[in-house]
Amino acid sequence: MIKNGSRLSGDIRRDQIVEAALRIIAKRGVKSLTTAAIAEEVGISEANLYRHFNSKDEILQGTVEKIGEGLLRNLDAVSVMTDASALARLKRLFMLHLDYIDRNEGIPRLIFSEEMHIGKENLKEKLLNTIGLYSAKLESLIKEGQKAGLIRKDMEHSSAALMFMGMIQILTMKWSLSGFSFSLVDEGMKLWRNFEKCLSVK
Amino acid sequence: MIKNGSRLSGDIRRDQIVEAALRIIAKRGVKSLTTAAIAEEVGISEANLYRHFNSKDEILQGTVEKIGEGLLRNLDAVSVMTDASALARLKRLFMLHLDYIDRNEGIPRLIFSEEMHIGKENLKEKLLNTIGLYSAKLESLIKEGQKAGLIRKDMEHSSAALMFMGMIQILTMKWSLSGFSFSLVDEGMKLWRNFEKCLSVK
DNA sequence: TTATAATGTGAGTAAATACTCACTTACAAA
DNA sequence: TTTGTAAGTGAGTATTTACTCACATTATAA
C-alpha cells in the first residue's frame, strides 16, 4: 500500500477521509480537525487512518489539493466560453468562485488558517501556485478586454487582478465572521456591478 | 487586584504581557501563543500570568483591543486633516493602515486566525465593531469626495469601501504568505494609484 | 488450500497545554 | 512592628492529541 501522498485511483478511503476533513473544517474549523474527529466522521478507527495517510499533515495536504482542483475547474469552465466577451468571462469567474466557496464553507477557514501560512512549506507552495494561476488568468482576461475596447486602457493588469481577488477575500471574510449569515452570491453581485464601472471605458 | 479584563492604569505587567503576546504571534503565529511561551517572553513564571489575567483568552482579548486602538488612531489622524481633500485623506488612511500592519506583523495573523472567527463571541464582536467604524469613515469620506466633485457620482459607497478594505486584505495576505518578503507600502502605493483611477471622475 | 497482502481495531504512549495550589517574598499603611 | 495585600514561584494535574503496536479479519491470487 502506497501512502506517500501520491494519488492512487482505487483508494476510496482516501477520498472519504479528505472529504470528512473538509466537512469538519466547515462545521467546526481547522482547530477541531483532530485525528479522532476525522476517524469518527468517516466511521473508522483512528489507527485505520494511518493505513491511508502517513500523518495528519498529509490529510490536510489532500484537502488543500481538493480545493485547488475545484478552483482550477472554474478557470477551465471560463476558458471554454469562447464566444463570450472578456468582461462577461470575468464576471462569470467571479460568480463561479463565490458559488464554489458558498458550497464549501471550509475553504475560507482553511485558506485563512495558520496551518496554511506558517511552516508547512508544501501547503503554502500549493496555495501560492493556485493563486499564481488564478492571477495569470485574470490578467490575460483583462488584457483581452482592453484589446477589445471593453476595459479602459490605463488600468494596470496586476492591480486590477488583485482588486478582483481582494473583493472576494473581504466579502468571504465578512461572510465567515457573520457566521455565513448572508448570501455570498447576492452581495457579490452588488460588488461586481461596481467593479465593472471601474473597469469599463466611460 | 482586579483581573476582570477592564483596564487598570497602573498595571505595567498587563501591558508587558499583551505586548509579549503580540510579539509571539508576529514571530511564530497564534498557534504558538502558549502560556509557557508568553511567560518566557515576559520573563516571569506561568503561574504569575494568572495574577494579571484570569485566562489565556483574556490575554488574547487584550491584544485584540490593543490592535483595535491602533487602527482607530489612524482614523483620528485622518479626521484631523481638515484642509486636505477627501481623496487625499483616503489615500493617507490607506497608507497609514499598511504602515501600521508593516510595523505589527502579528496583526494579519491574529485577524485571520480561527480564534477570531470561531467561538469567542466577544473577540468577534470587537473585530466586527472596528470594521464597522472603519467602513463608516470610509463611506463618509467617499460621499464627501463625491460632493466635492472629485469622486464619480455613480460609485456606490459601501462597495467602494469594501474594495478599499479588500485591497488591504489581499495585499496583506500575499505579504504574509510570502514571509513578509516585499514592501507592503511600496506595493500598496501601486494598488492605490490604480484604485484612484477607479474613483476619479474622468 | 494456503500464503500474502490489505484492512481493520482496542489499548496504549509520550508530549504539550491551560490552569491550580501551597507557599514565599516584598512592601506599604496603620 | 505588625498586618494585610500584591507579586512571585516550583511543582504539580487533568486533558487532549498525534501516533504506535500487537493482533484479528478479510480478500486475492497461486
Short mmCIF file of C-alpha atoms (C1' of nucleotides) in Angstrom, two decimals:
data_model
loop_
_atom_site.label_atom_id
_atom_site.label_comp_id
_atom_site.label_asym_id
_atom_site.label_seq_id
_atom_site.Cartn_x
_atom_site.Cartn_y
_atom_site.Cartn_z
CA MET A 1 0.00 0.00 0.00
CA ILE A 2 1.46 3.28 -1.11
CA LYS A 3 0.82 6.13 1.31
CA ASN A 4 3.29 8.77 0.24
CA GLY A 5 0.77 11.39 -0.75
CA SER A 6 0.55 10.44 -4.40
CA ARG A 7 -2.88 9.72 -5.77
CA LEU A 8 -3.99 6.14 -6.04
CA SER A 9 -7.05 5.74 -8.21
CA GLY A 10 -8.63 2.89 -6.31
CA ASP A 11 -8.29 4.14 -2.75
CA ILE A 12 -11.84 5.11 -1.86
CA ARG A 13 -10.98 5.58 1.82
CA ARG A 14 -8.53 8.34 0.93
CA ASP A 15 -11.28 10.34 -0.69
CA GLN A 16 -13.66 9.64 2.16
CA ILE A 17 -11.10 10.85 4.66
CA VAL A 18 -10.32 14.03 2.75
CA GLU A 19 -13.99 14.82 2.36
CA ALA A 20 -14.63 14.18 6.02
CA ALA A 21 -11.81 16.57 6.85
CA LEU A 22 -13.35 19.31 4.71
CA ARG A 23 -16.71 18.78 6.37
CA ILE A 24 -15.19 19.08 9.83
CA ILE A 25 -13.35 22.27 8.90
CA ALA A 26 -16.55 23.76 7.51
CA LYS A 27 -18.53 22.89 10.60
CA ARG A 28 -16.02 23.42 13.39
CA GLY A 29 -12.80 24.90 11.99
CA VAL A 30 -9.26 23.74 11.39
CA LYS A 31 -8.53 23.68 15.11
CA SER A 32 -11.15 20.97 15.52
CA LEU A 33 -9.64 18.87 12.80
CA THR A 34 -8.23 16.17 15.08
CA THR A 35 -7.44 12.63 14.08
CA ALA A 36 -10.14 11.48 16.47
CA ALA A 37 -12.72 13.75 14.81
CA ILE A 38 -11.80 12.60 11.31
CA ALA A 39 -11.96 8.93 12.27
CA GLU A 40 -15.36 9.40 13.85
CA GLU A 41 -16.69 11.34 10.86
CA VAL A 42 -15.59 8.62 8.46
CA GLY A 43 -16.74 5.89 10.81
CA ILE A 44 -13.45 4.06 11.16
CA SER A 45 -10.81 3.78 13.87
CA GLU A 46 -8.08 6.34 14.36
CA ALA A 47 -5.46 3.69 13.75
CA ASN A 48 -7.03 2.89 10.41
CA LEU A 49 -6.48 6.47 9.29
CA TYR A 50 -2.78 5.71 9.31
CA ARG A 51 -3.25 2.86 6.83
CA HIS A 52 -4.13 5.50 4.24
CA PHE A 53 -2.09 8.52 5.28
CA ASN A 54 1.28 8.75 6.97
CA SER A 55 0.32 11.75 9.06
CA LYS A 56 -2.38 14.26 9.77
CA ASP A 57 -0.37 16.69 7.70
CA GLU A 58 -0.83 14.53 4.65
CA ILE A 59 -4.58 14.56 5.16
CA LEU A 60 -4.50 18.34 5.30
CA GLN A 61 -2.47 18.37 2.13
CA GLY A 62 -5.12 16.22 0.48
CA THR A 63 -7.86 18.68 1.34
CA VAL A 64 -5.82 21.60 0.02
CA GLU A 65 -5.32 19.73 -3.23
CA LYS A 66 -9.01 19.02 -3.50
CA ILE A 67 -9.88 22.68 -3.03
CA GLY A 68 -7.26 23.76 -5.53
CA GLU A 69 -8.67 21.37 -8.11
CA GLY A 70 -12.13 22.85 -7.67
CA LEU A 71 -10.88 26.39 -8.13
CA LEU A 72 -8.93 25.48 -11.23
CA ARG A 73 -12.00 23.78 -12.67
CA ASN A 74 -13.64 27.20 -12.60
CA LEU A 75 -10.79 28.59 -14.67
CA ASP A 76 -11.37 25.85 -17.22
CA ALA A 77 -15.10 26.48 -17.30
CA VAL A 78 -14.40 30.10 -18.18
CA SER A 79 -11.75 29.26 -20.76
CA VAL A 80 -14.36 27.31 -22.66
CA MET A 81 -16.67 30.32 -23.09
CA THR A 82 -15.05 31.26 -26.38
CA ASP A 83 -17.89 33.37 -27.71
CA ALA A 84 -18.37 35.47 -24.57
CA SER A 85 -16.64 38.81 -24.05
CA ALA A 86 -13.69 39.13 -21.69
CA LEU A 87 -15.82 41.15 -19.30
CA ALA A 88 -18.57 38.53 -19.32
CA ARG A 89 -16.00 35.86 -18.60
CA LEU A 90 -14.51 37.83 -15.73
CA LYS A 91 -17.95 38.23 -14.25
CA ARG A 92 -18.65 34.54 -14.68
CA LEU A 93 -15.39 33.62 -12.95
CA PHE A 94 -16.20 35.96 -10.08
CA MET A 95 -19.60 34.41 -9.55
CA LEU A 96 -18.36 30.84 -10.01
CA HIS A 97 -15.73 31.44 -7.37
CA LEU A 98 -18.23 32.81 -4.87
CA ASP A 99 -20.63 29.98 -5.59
CA TYR A 100 -17.90 27.42 -5.02
CA ILE A 101 -16.99 28.97 -1.68
CA ASP A 102 -20.68 29.12 -0.79
CA ARG A 103 -20.95 25.39 -1.27
CA ASN A 104 -17.73 24.70 0.66
CA GLU A 105 -17.63 26.81 3.79
CA GLY A 106 -14.40 25.11 4.79
CA ILE A 107 -12.47 26.91 2.06
CA PRO A 108 -12.10 30.32 3.68
CA ARG A 109 -11.40 28.68 7.02
CA LEU A 110 -8.61 26.60 5.54
CA ILE A 111 -7.12 29.34 3.39
CA PHE A 112 -7.03 31.84 6.23
CA SER A 113 -5.72 29.24 8.67
CA GLU A 114 -2.31 29.38 10.22
CA GLU A 115 -1.63 25.86 9.04
CA MET A 116 -1.50 27.30 5.53
CA HIS A 117 0.68 30.27 6.40
CA ILE A 118 3.25 29.11 8.92
CA GLY A 119 5.66 26.24 8.46
CA LYS A 120 4.17 23.68 6.10
CA GLU A 121 6.10 24.90 3.06
CA ASN A 122 4.42 22.35 0.80
CA LEU A 123 0.95 23.65 1.66
CA LYS A 124 2.00 27.24 1.26
CA GLU A 125 3.53 26.46 -2.09
CA LYS A 126 0.39 24.75 -3.36
CA LEU A 127 -1.70 27.73 -2.33
CA LEU A 128 0.68 30.26 -3.87
CA ASN A 129 0.75 28.20 -7.04
CA THR A 130 -3.04 28.20 -7.32
CA ILE A 131 -3.13 31.94 -6.65
CA GLY A 132 -0.50 32.41 -9.35
CA LEU A 133 -2.50 30.50 -11.95
CA TYR A 134 -5.57 32.45 -11.00
CA SER A 135 -3.81 35.80 -11.29
CA ALA A 136 -2.40 34.88 -14.68
CA LYS A 137 -5.84 34.00 -16.00
CA LEU A 138 -7.30 37.22 -14.62
CA GLU A 139 -4.58 39.35 -16.13
CA SER A 140 -4.92 37.74 -19.53
CA LEU A 141 -8.67 38.27 -19.48
CA ILE A 142 -8.16 41.92 -18.57
CA LYS A 143 -5.67 42.40 -21.41
CA GLU A 144 -8.10 40.75 -23.78
CA GLY A 145 -10.83 43.12 -22.67
CA GLN A 146 -8.56 46.07 -23.24
CA LYS A 147 -7.75 44.95 -26.78
CA ALA A 148 -11.46 44.55 -27.48
CA GLY A 149 -12.02 48.11 -26.25
CA LEU A 150 -14.20 46.98 -23.34
CA ILE A 151 -11.79 47.76 -20.49
CA ARG A 152 -10.05 51.08 -20.05
CA LYS A 153 -6.50 51.03 -21.32
CA ASP A 154 -4.93 52.78 -18.35
CA MET A 155 -5.95 50.01 -15.95
CA GLU A 156 -2.94 48.10 -14.70
CA HIS A 157 -3.41 44.34 -15.08
CA SER A 158 -1.81 43.13 -11.87
CA SER A 159 -3.51 45.74 -9.72
CA ALA A 160 -6.90 45.02 -11.25
CA ALA A 161 -6.37 41.30 -10.68
CA LEU A 162 -5.53 41.97 -7.04
CA MET A 163 -8.65 44.07 -6.70
CA PHE A 164 -10.68 41.20 -8.13
CA MET A 165 -9.26 38.77 -5.59
CA GLY A 166 -9.41 41.31 -2.78
CA MET A 167 -13.13 41.77 -3.26
CA ILE A 168 -13.67 38.03 -2.98
CA GLN A 169 -11.47 37.90 0.11
CA ILE A 170 -13.05 40.71 2.06
CA LEU A 171 -16.53 39.50 1.21
CA THR A 172 -15.65 35.98 2.21
CA MET A 173 -14.13 37.12 5.46
CA LYS A 174 -17.17 39.23 6.36
CA TRP A 175 -19.31 36.24 5.49
CA SER A 176 -17.25 33.93 7.70
CA LEU A 177 -17.27 36.44 10.59
CA SER A 178 -21.03 36.85 10.28
CA GLY A 179 -21.46 33.10 10.64
CA PHE A 180 -22.32 32.65 6.96
CA SER A 181 -25.46 34.66 7.57
CA PHE A 182 -25.90 36.48 4.26
CA SER A 183 -25.93 35.42 0.63
CA LEU A 184 -22.41 35.50 -0.75
CA VAL A 185 -23.66 35.44 -4.30
CA ASP A 186 -26.13 38.31 -3.86
CA GLU A 187 -23.62 40.55 -2.12
CA GLY A 188 -21.02 39.57 -4.69
CA MET A 189 -23.30 40.67 -7.49
CA LYS A 190 -23.55 44.14 -5.96
CA LEU A 191 -19.80 44.37 -5.64
CA TRP A 192 -19.30 43.19 -9.19
CA ARG A 193 -21.59 45.85 -10.64
CA ASN A 194 -19.46 48.48 -9.01
CA PHE A 195 -16.20 46.89 -10.11
CA GLU A 196 -17.45 46.75 -13.68
CA LYS A 197 -17.90 50.52 -13.59
CA CYS A 198 -14.25 50.80 -12.60
CA LEU A 199 -13.07 48.64 -15.45
CA SER A 200 -15.32 49.89 -18.24
CA VAL A 201 -14.33 52.65 -20.58
CA LYS A 202 -16.62 55.59 -19.93
CA MET B 1 -6.17 43.08 42.34
CA ILE B 2 -8.80 43.42 39.64
CA LYS B 3 -8.35 40.96 36.81
CA ASN B 4 -11.68 41.08 35.03
CA GLY B 5 -10.45 42.40 31.72
CA SER B 6 -11.01 46.06 32.48
CA ARG B 7 -8.07 48.41 32.09
CA LEU B 8 -6.12 49.31 35.17
CA SER B 9 -3.85 52.25 34.64
CA GLY B 10 -1.07 51.16 36.94
CA ASP B 11 -0.69 47.54 35.93
CA ILE B 12 2.51 47.53 33.93
CA ARG B 13 2.67 43.74 33.81
CA ARG B 14 -0.62 43.63 31.90
CA ASP B 15 0.84 45.75 29.14
CA GLN B 16 4.05 43.75 29.12
CA ILE B 17 2.09 40.53 28.76
CA VAL B 18 -0.09 41.82 25.95
CA GLU B 19 2.93 43.15 24.09
CA ALA B 20 4.76 39.87 24.55
CA ALA B 21 1.75 38.07 23.13
CA LEU B 22 1.75 40.28 20.05
CA ARG B 23 5.45 39.66 19.55
CA ILE B 24 5.00 35.90 19.77
CA ILE B 25 2.13 35.97 17.28
CA ALA B 26 4.21 38.04 14.87
CA LYS B 27 7.16 35.71 15.14
CA ARG B 28 5.55 32.31 15.44
CA GLY B 29 1.80 32.60 14.98
CA VAL B 30 -1.29 32.32 17.15
CA LYS B 31 -0.85 28.57 17.48
CA SER B 32 2.45 29.16 19.26
CA LEU B 33 0.88 31.57 21.70
CA THR B 34 1.02 29.25 24.71
CA THR B 35 1.02 30.34 28.32
CA ALA B 36 4.52 28.91 28.61
CA ALA B 37 5.73 30.98 25.66
CA ILE B 38 4.19 34.19 27.00
CA ALA B 39 5.66 33.67 30.45
CA GLU B 40 9.10 33.06 28.99
CA GLU B 41 8.88 36.09 26.69
CA VAL B 42 7.95 38.37 29.60
CA GLY B 43 10.47 36.70 31.88
CA ILE B 44 8.09 35.63 34.62
CA SER B 45 6.55 32.36 35.71
CA GLU B 46 3.48 30.87 34.12
CA ALA B 47 1.67 30.99 37.43
CA ASN B 48 2.35 34.71 37.70
CA LEU B 49 0.49 35.26 34.41
CA TYR B 50 -2.65 34.29 36.26
CA ARG B 51 -2.15 37.07 38.78
CA HIS B 52 -2.85 39.54 35.98
CA PHE B 53 -5.27 37.67 33.74
CA ASN B 54 -7.93 35.11 34.57
CA SER B 55 -7.30 33.08 31.43
CA LYS B 56 -5.33 32.91 28.24
CA ASP B 57 -8.45 34.08 26.48
CA GLU B 58 -8.33 37.34 28.38
CA ILE B 59 -4.76 37.88 27.23
CA LEU B 60 -5.87 37.36 23.64
CA GLN B 61 -8.67 39.82 24.18
CA GLY B 62 -6.13 42.34 25.42
CA THR B 63 -4.09 42.04 22.24
CA VAL B 64 -7.17 42.43 20.06
CA GLU B 65 -8.06 45.60 21.96
CA LYS B 66 -4.56 46.94 21.52
CA ILE B 67 -4.68 46.38 17.78
CA GLY B 68 -8.12 47.93 17.50
CA GLU B 69 -6.91 51.02 19.34
CA GLY B 70 -4.06 51.41 16.88
CA LEU B 71 -6.34 51.15 13.89
CA LEU B 72 -8.77 53.67 15.30
CA ARG B 73 -5.91 56.07 15.98
CA ASN B 74 -5.36 56.12 12.23
CA LEU B 75 -8.97 57.15 11.73
CA ASP B 76 -8.42 60.05 14.13
CA ALA B 77 -5.22 61.08 12.40
CA VAL B 78 -7.14 61.37 9.15
CA SER B 79 -10.10 63.17 10.69
CA VAL B 80 -7.75 65.93 11.74
CA MET B 81 -6.58 66.67 8.18
CA THR B 82 -9.31 69.26 7.73
CA ASP B 83 -7.74 71.11 4.85
CA ALA B 84 -6.93 68.02 2.74
CA SER B 85 -9.28 66.73 0.06
CA ALA B 86 -11.37 63.62 0.67
CA LEU B 87 -9.27 61.73 -1.86
CA ALA B 88 -6.04 62.78 -0.18
CA ARG B 89 -7.41 61.64 3.17
CA LEU B 90 -8.48 58.30 1.78
CA LYS B 91 -5.01 57.79 0.40
CA ARG B 92 -3.47 58.79 3.71
CA LEU B 93 -5.68 56.32 5.56
CA PHE B 94 -4.75 53.56 3.13
CA MET B 95 -1.05 54.14 3.61
CA LEU B 96 -1.32 54.60 7.38
CA HIS B 97 -3.10 51.28 7.62
CA LEU B 98 -0.46 49.46 5.60
CA ASP B 99 2.31 51.10 7.59
CA TYR B 100 0.71 50.06 10.85
CA ILE B 101 0.43 46.46 9.68
CA ASP B 102 4.01 46.61 8.45
CA ARG B 103 5.18 47.52 11.93
CA ASN B 104 2.99 44.84 13.56
CA GLU B 105 3.23 41.61 11.63
CA GLY B 106 1.07 39.92 14.22
CA ILE B 107 -2.00 41.82 13.05
CA PRO B 108 -2.83 39.82 9.92
CA ARG B 109 -2.01 36.60 11.75
CA LEU B 110 -4.42 37.45 14.53
CA ILE B 111 -7.19 38.81 12.33
CA PHE B 112 -7.13 35.81 10.02
CA SER B 113 -6.87 33.38 12.91
CA GLU B 114 -9.56 30.93 13.82
CA GLU B 115 -9.53 32.23 17.37
CA MET B 116 -11.11 35.40 15.99
CA HIS B 117 -13.67 33.66 13.80
CA ILE B 118 -14.95 30.64 15.71
CA GLY B 119 -16.48 30.70 19.15
CA LYS B 120 -15.09 33.66 21.15
CA GLU B 121 -18.09 35.88 20.52
CA ASN B 122 -16.52 38.77 22.41
CA LEU B 123 -13.45 38.80 20.16
CA LYS B 124 -15.54 38.52 17.04
CA GLU B 125 -17.72 41.38 18.20
CA LYS B 126 -14.75 43.64 18.87
CA LEU B 127 -13.38 42.94 15.40
CA LEU B 128 -16.72 43.48 13.68
CA ASN B 129 -17.15 46.69 15.63
CA THR B 130 -13.77 48.02 14.49
CA ILE B 131 -14.55 47.03 10.91
CA GLY B 132 -17.87 48.83 11.20
CA LEU B 133 -16.28 52.06 12.38
CA TYR B 134 -13.73 51.81 9.62
CA SER B 135 -16.37 51.27 6.95
CA ALA B 136 -18.42 54.19 8.19
CA LYS B 137 -15.42 56.51 7.99
CA LEU B 138 -14.57 55.28 4.51
CA GLU B 139 -18.09 55.75 3.26
CA SER B 140 -18.35 59.25 4.66
CA LEU B 141 -15.05 60.20 3.02
CA ILE B 142 -16.28 58.82 -0.29
CA LYS B 143 -19.51 60.77 -0.07
CA GLU B 144 -17.55 63.89 0.75
CA GLY B 145 -15.39 63.34 -2.31
CA GLN B 146 -18.47 62.96 -4.46
CA LYS B 147 -19.92 66.23 -3.20
CA ALA B 148 -16.64 67.97 -3.95
CA GLY B 149 -16.75 66.58 -7.48
CA LEU B 150 -13.57 64.54 -7.01
CA ILE B 151 -15.15 61.07 -6.98
CA ARG B 152 -17.53 59.83 -9.63
CA LYS B 153 -21.15 60.05 -8.56
CA ASP B 154 -22.18 56.58 -9.72
CA MET B 155 -19.77 54.86 -7.33
CA GLU B 156 -21.65 53.05 -4.58
CA HIS B 157 -20.26 53.91 -1.15
CA SER B 158 -20.43 50.54 0.52
CA SER B 159 -18.96 48.70 -2.45
CA ALA B 160 -16.13 51.16 -2.77
CA ALA B 161 -15.39 50.86 0.93
CA LEU B 162 -15.29 47.08 0.60
CA MET B 163 -12.91 47.41 -2.33
CA PHE B 164 -10.67 49.62 -0.21
CA MET B 165 -10.53 47.05 2.58
CA GLY B 166 -10.29 44.16 0.14
CA MET B 167 -7.15 45.59 -1.40
CA ILE B 168 -5.53 45.85 2.01
CA GLN B 169 -6.60 42.30 2.83
CA ILE B 170 -5.36 40.61 -0.29
CA LEU B 171 -2.09 42.50 -0.19
CA THR B 172 -1.61 41.66 3.45
CA MET B 173 -2.36 38.01 2.84
CA LYS B 174 0.09 37.79 -0.05
CA TRP B 175 2.63 39.51 2.14
CA SER B 176 2.05 37.07 4.99
CA LEU B 177 2.22 34.07 2.65
CA SER B 178 5.45 35.36 1.13
CA GLY B 179 7.00 35.50 4.59
CA PHE B 180 6.83 39.32 4.72
CA SER B 181 9.31 39.41 1.85
CA PHE B 182 8.21 42.52 -0.04
CA SER B 183 7.46 46.08 0.90
CA LEU B 184 3.82 46.42 1.86
CA VAL B 185 3.93 50.17 1.48
CA ASP B 186 5.51 50.14 -1.99
CA GLU B 187 3.10 47.56 -3.36
CA GLY B 188 0.24 49.37 -1.67
CA MET B 189 1.21 52.58 -3.44
CA LYS B 190 0.89 50.85 -6.82
CA LEU B 191 -2.51 49.47 -5.89
CA TRP B 192 -3.66 52.83 -4.69
CA ARG B 193 -2.76 54.59 -7.91
CA ASN B 194 -4.96 52.17 -9.77
CA PHE B 195 -7.81 52.48 -7.31
CA GLU B 196 -7.69 56.25 -7.59
CA LYS B 197 -8.29 55.90 -11.31
CA CYS B 198 -11.41 53.91 -10.49
CA LEU B 199 -12.73 56.52 -8.11
CA SER B 200 -11.85 59.66 -10.03
CA VAL B 201 -14.21 61.35 -12.41
CA LYS B 202 -12.72 61.10 -15.87
"C1'" DT C 1 -5.97 -24.85 0.30
"C1'" DT C 2 -2.80 -21.74 1.53
"C1'" DA C 3 0.25 -17.96 1.52
"C1'" DT C 4 0.32 -12.92 1.18
"C1'" DA C 5 -1.10 -8.52 1.45
"C1'" DA C 6 -4.60 -5.17 2.67
"C1'" DT C 7 -7.80 -3.57 6.01
"C1'" DG C 8 -9.22 -3.31 10.43
"C1'" DT C 9 -9.09 -2.41 15.73
"C1'" DG C 10 -8.52 -1.56 21.14
"C1'" DA C 11 -5.37 -0.21 24.06
"C1'" DG C 12 -1.88 2.07 24.70
"C1'" DT C 13 2.15 6.26 24.93
"C1'" DA C 14 4.74 10.49 25.12
"C1'" DA C 15 4.37 15.18 24.70
"C1'" DA C 16 2.03 19.53 25.10
"C1'" DT C 17 -1.02 22.65 27.34
"C1'" DA C 18 -4.11 25.58 30.34
"C1'" DC C 19 -4.61 26.07 34.77
"C1'" DT C 20 -4.10 25.24 40.21
"C1'" DC C 21 -2.04 25.19 44.69
"C1'" DA C 22 0.72 25.70 48.61
"C1'" DC C 23 3.95 28.53 49.88
"C1'" DT C 24 7.43 32.65 49.88
"C1'" DT C 25 8.92 37.40 49.41
"C1'" DA C 26 8.36 42.47 49.01
"C1'" DC C 27 6.29 46.35 50.56
"C1'" DA C 28 3.22 49.94 52.07
"C1'" DA C 29 -0.06 51.61 55.57
"C1'" DA C 30 -1.71 51.68 60.44
"C1'" DT D 1 6.25 46.35 64.45
"C1'" DT D 2 2.54 44.34 62.78
"C1'" DT D 3 -0.52 43.23 59.33
"C1'" DG D 4 -2.60 42.76 55.00
"C1'" DT D 5 -2.08 42.52 50.18
"C1'" DA D 6 0.06 42.21 45.77
"C1'" DA D 7 3.61 39.80 43.25
"C1'" DG D 8 6.13 35.94 42.81
"C1'" DT D 9 7.32 30.78 42.21
"C1'" DG D 10 8.10 25.32 41.58
"C1'" DA D 11 5.76 21.50 41.28
"C1'" DG D 12 2.07 19.64 40.19
"C1'" DT D 13 -2.71 17.90 37.42
"C1'" DA D 14 -6.20 16.64 34.11
"C1'" DT D 15 -6.99 16.57 29.45
"C1'" DT D 16 -6.06 16.50 24.69
"C1'" DT D 17 -3.61 14.98 20.72
"C1'" DA D 18 -0.88 12.66 17.11
"C1'" DC D 19 0.78 8.50 16.57
"C1'" DT D 20 2.15 3.23 17.52
"C1'" DC D 21 1.71 -1.65 18.23
"C1'" DA D 22 0.27 -6.21 18.66
"C1'" DC D 23 -3.04 -8.71 16.93
"C1'" DA D 24 -7.59 -10.07 14.14
"C1'" DT D 25 -10.17 -10.37 9.93
"C1'" DT D 26 -10.91 -10.26 5.02
"C1'" DA D 27 -9.83 -10.56 0.27
"C1'" DT D 28 -6.83 -12.19 -3.52
"C1'" DA D 29 -4.22 -14.95 -6.22
"C1'" DA D 30 -1.25 -19.19 -6.99
#
